[in-house]
Coordinates of C-alpha atoms and ligand atoms in Angstrom, one line a residue:
M1 CA 14.3 1.0 2.1
I2 CA 11.0 2.7 3.0
W3 CA 8.8 -0.1 4.3
Q4 CA 10.9 -0.8 7.3
R5 CA 10.5 2.7 8.7
L6 CA 6.7 2.8 8.3
S7 CA 4.3 2.5 11.2
P8 CA 1.8 -0.4 11.3
I9 CA -0.9 2.2 10.5
W10 CA 0.7 3.3 7.2
R11 CA 1.6 -0.3 6.4
T12 CA -2.1 -1.3 6.8
C13 CA -3.2 1.6 4.7
I14 CA -0.8 0.6 1.9
E15 CA -1.7 -3.1 2.1
D16 CA -5.3 -2.2 1.6
A17 CA -4.4 0.0 -1.4
W18 CA -2.3 -2.8 -2.9
E19 CA -5.3 -5.1 -2.5
A20 CA -7.5 -2.5 -4.3
Y21 CA -4.9 -2.5 -7.1
A22 CA -5.1 -6.3 -7.4
H23 CA -8.9 -5.8 -8.0
N24 CA -8.3 -3.2 -10.7
S25 CA -9.3 -0.2 -8.6
L26 CA -7.1 2.7 -7.9
P27 CA -4.8 1.9 -5.0
H28 CA -6.4 3.8 -2.1
G29 CA -6.6 2.6 1.4
A30 CA -7.7 4.2 4.7
V31 CA -7.3 3.4 8.4
I32 CA -9.0 4.7 11.5
T33 CA -7.3 4.7 14.9
D34 CA -8.7 5.4 18.3
A35 CA -7.3 8.1 20.7
E36 CA -4.6 5.6 21.8
G37 CA -3.5 5.0 18.2
T38 CA -4.9 1.5 18.0
I39 CA -6.3 0.6 14.6
V40 CA -10.0 0.2 14.9
A41 CA -11.1 0.1 11.3
H42 CA -9.7 0.0 7.8
G43 CA -11.0 -0.1 4.2
R44 CA -10.1 0.1 0.6
N45 CA -11.3 1.5 -2.7
R46 CA -13.7 -1.1 -4.1
I47 CA -15.1 0.9 -7.0
R48 CA -14.3 -1.9 -9.5
E49 CA -15.1 -4.8 -7.2
Q50 CA -18.6 -6.3 -7.5
I51 CA -19.0 -7.5 -3.9
G52 CA -18.1 -5.7 -0.7
E53 CA -17.1 -7.3 2.6
G54 CA -19.2 -6.9 5.7
R55 CA -20.4 -3.3 5.7
Q56 CA -17.9 -2.2 3.0
I57 CA -19.6 -1.1 -0.2
A58 CA -18.4 -2.0 -3.7
G59 CA -19.3 -1.8 -7.3
N60 CA -20.1 1.9 -7.5
R61 CA -18.4 5.2 -7.8
I62 CA -18.7 6.1 -4.1
A63 CA -17.0 3.0 -2.8
H64 CA -14.0 5.0 -1.7
A65 CA -11.5 3.7 0.9
E66 CA -12.3 6.4 3.5
L67 CA -16.0 5.7 3.3
N68 CA -15.4 2.0 3.6
A69 CA -13.2 2.5 6.7
L70 CA -16.0 4.7 8.3
L71 CA -18.6 2.1 7.4
V72 CA -16.8 -0.7 9.2
L73 CA -16.1 1.4 12.3
D74 CA -17.9 0.0 15.4
W75 CA -19.5 3.3 16.5
Q76 CA -20.6 1.8 19.8
A77 CA -17.2 0.6 20.8
V78 CA -15.1 3.7 20.2
N79 CA -15.3 7.4 21.0
V80 CA -15.4 8.8 17.5
Y81 CA -14.3 12.3 18.7
G82 CA -10.9 10.8 19.5
C83 CA -10.5 8.9 16.3
K84 CA -8.1 9.8 13.5
L85 CA -8.5 8.9 9.8
Y86 CA -5.3 8.0 7.9
S87 CA -5.8 8.0 4.1
L88 CA -3.3 7.0 1.5
I89 CA -4.3 9.9 -0.7
E90 CA -5.9 13.3 0.1
P91 CA -9.6 12.7 0.8
C92 CA -12.0 13.8 -1.9
P93 CA -14.8 16.3 -1.2
M94 CA -17.2 13.4 -0.4
C95 CA -14.9 11.7 2.0
I96 CA -13.8 14.9 3.9
G97 CA -17.6 15.6 4.1
A98 CA -18.1 12.1 5.6
V99 CA -15.3 12.8 8.1
R100 CA -17.2 15.9 9.2
M101 CA -20.5 14.1 9.3
A102 CA -18.8 11.5 11.5
H103 CA -17.6 14.3 13.9
M104 CA -14.1 13.1 13.5
Q105 CA -11.5 15.8 13.9
E106 CA -8.1 14.4 12.8
V107 CA -7.1 13.5 9.2
S108 CA -3.7 12.6 8.0
Y109 CA -2.8 11.6 4.4
A110 CA 0.3 10.4 2.6
V111 CA -0.1 11.8 -0.9
R112 CA -1.4 15.2 -2.1
D113 CA -4.0 15.2 -4.8
G114 CA -4.0 18.3 -7.0
G115 CA -7.1 17.0 -8.8
A116 CA -9.7 15.3 -6.5
G117 CA -8.3 16.4 -3.2
G118 CA -11.0 18.1 -1.1
T119 CA -9.3 19.0 2.2
T120 CA -9.3 22.8 1.4
L121 CA -13.0 22.6 2.0
I122 CA -12.7 22.4 5.7
D123 CA -13.1 26.1 6.3
K124 CA -15.6 26.8 3.5
T125 CA -18.9 26.4 5.3
P126 CA -20.2 27.1 8.8
F127 CA -20.7 23.4 9.3
F128 CA -17.2 22.6 8.4
N129 CA -15.8 25.4 10.5
D130 CA -17.7 24.1 13.5
G131 CA -16.2 20.7 13.0
H132 CA -12.6 21.9 13.7
I133 CA -11.0 19.3 11.5
H134 CA -7.2 19.3 11.8
I135 CA -5.3 18.1 8.7
T136 CA -1.8 16.6 8.7
E137 CA -0.2 16.9 5.3
P138 CA 2.3 14.3 4.0
Q139 CA 5.2 13.9 6.4
D140 CA 7.4 11.6 4.3
A141 CA 8.5 13.1 0.9
E142 CA 10.0 9.9 -0.5
L143 CA 6.9 7.8 0.5
E144 CA 4.7 10.4 -1.1
T145 CA 6.6 10.3 -4.4
V146 CA 6.6 6.5 -4.4
L147 CA 2.8 6.3 -3.8
L148 CA 2.1 9.0 -6.3
G149 CA 4.0 7.1 -8.9
L150 CA 1.9 4.1 -8.1
Q151 CA -1.3 6.2 -8.6
V152 CA -0.1 7.3 -12.0
E153 CA 0.9 3.8 -13.0
A154 CA -2.5 2.5 -12.0
T155 CA -4.4 5.2 -13.8
L156 CA -2.6 4.2 -17.0
S157 CA -2.4 0.4 -16.6
Q158 CA -6.0 0.1 -15.4
K159 CA -7.1 2.2 -18.3
H160 CA -9.1 4.9 -16.5
P161 CA -10.8 7.4 -18.7
N162 CA -9.0 10.5 -19.8
P163 CA -5.7 9.5 -18.1
E164 CA -3.3 12.3 -19.3
A165 CA -5.5 15.2 -18.1
W166 CA -6.2 13.4 -14.8
I167 CA -2.6 12.6 -14.2
D168 CA -1.5 16.3 -14.8
L169 CA -3.9 17.4 -12.1
L170 CA -3.0 14.6 -9.7
T171 CA 0.7 15.3 -9.9
S172 CA 0.5 19.1 -10.2
K173 CA 2.0 19.5 -6.7
L174 CA 4.8 16.8 -7.1
P175 CA 5.6 16.5 -10.9
I176 CA 8.3 13.8 -10.3
G177 CA 5.5 11.5 -9.4
K178 CA 4.3 11.8 -13.0
T179 CA 7.8 10.9 -14.3
L180 CA 8.1 8.0 -12.0
G181 CA 4.6 6.8 -12.8
Y182 CA 5.1 6.8 -16.6
A183 CA 8.5 5.0 -16.1
L184 CA 6.7 2.4 -14.0
Y185 CA 4.0 2.0 -16.6
E186 CA 6.4 1.5 -19.4
S187 CA 8.3 -1.2 -17.4
G188 CA 5.2 -3.3 -16.9
L189 CA 6.5 -4.3 -13.5
V190 CA 3.7 -3.2 -11.2
P191 CA 0.9 -5.4 -12.7
Q192 CA 3.5 -8.3 -12.8
W193 CA 4.2 -7.9 -9.1
S194 CA 0.4 -7.9 -8.4
R195 CA -0.1 -11.1 -10.5
E196 CA 2.8 -12.8 -8.7
G197 CA 1.3 -12.0 -5.3
K198 CA 4.2 -9.8 -4.2
D199 CA 3.4 -8.0 -0.9
A200 CA 2.9 -4.3 -0.4
G201 CA 6.3 -3.9 1.3
F202 CA 8.0 -5.4 -1.8
M203 CA 6.1 -3.1 -4.1
V204 CA 6.9 0.0 -2.1
D205 CA 10.6 -0.8 -1.8
Q206 CA 10.9 -1.7 -5.5
I207 CA 9.2 1.5 -6.6
H208 CA 11.6 3.4 -4.3
E209 CA 14.5 1.8 -6.1
Q210 CA 13.1 2.9 -9.4
L211 CA 12.8 6.5 -8.0
L212 CA 16.5 6.5 -6.9
R213 CA 17.5 5.4 -10.4
L214 CA 15.5 8.4 -11.9
K215 CA 17.5 10.9 -9.7
Ligands
ZN301 ZN1 -13.3 9.9 -1.5

């Protein structure tokens, strides 16, 4: 069982991602904590939703989870220099750029993205170098595989364009995520759990069981 060992931060991140899945967007979530580790903002991918919530944006290609978390952050109430962004998947170039523009210095993510991941940009320009962003790569290999499998399944079941080529890039650093994702897609179980209103913890632990069966 994976869910039991996850912190409230990662649970919130995955719950947001699962909500995005229910709205037919790729399952990405993001959480911001203050220097004490308290959750001060969170958001989800809303690319395929028509209406945002509060300051969160929706219905366009830049409605990414990390941007939405940054948009709902109360900048007057927190010291942004001490904040940390947690993202389900490696932030894309736009989102790591937004982290830099926000003057945030700590980023942690749960799943590597060999396609759209943009964290290698953090030493590529003088402005990025001056930002001293510290990246924490995935710390939980089982969780990373489970959530990568979910990404692959969603890419297929939500009928995103050019899925095979995209999945090859996405899973290039962890190919078992591709095997798991295709097995999940063929089972048809993930959309079923979503329709039945199963919670994020159920989803994670069920996918983990599928992973153990693959091994
Ligand atoms: Zn992004």
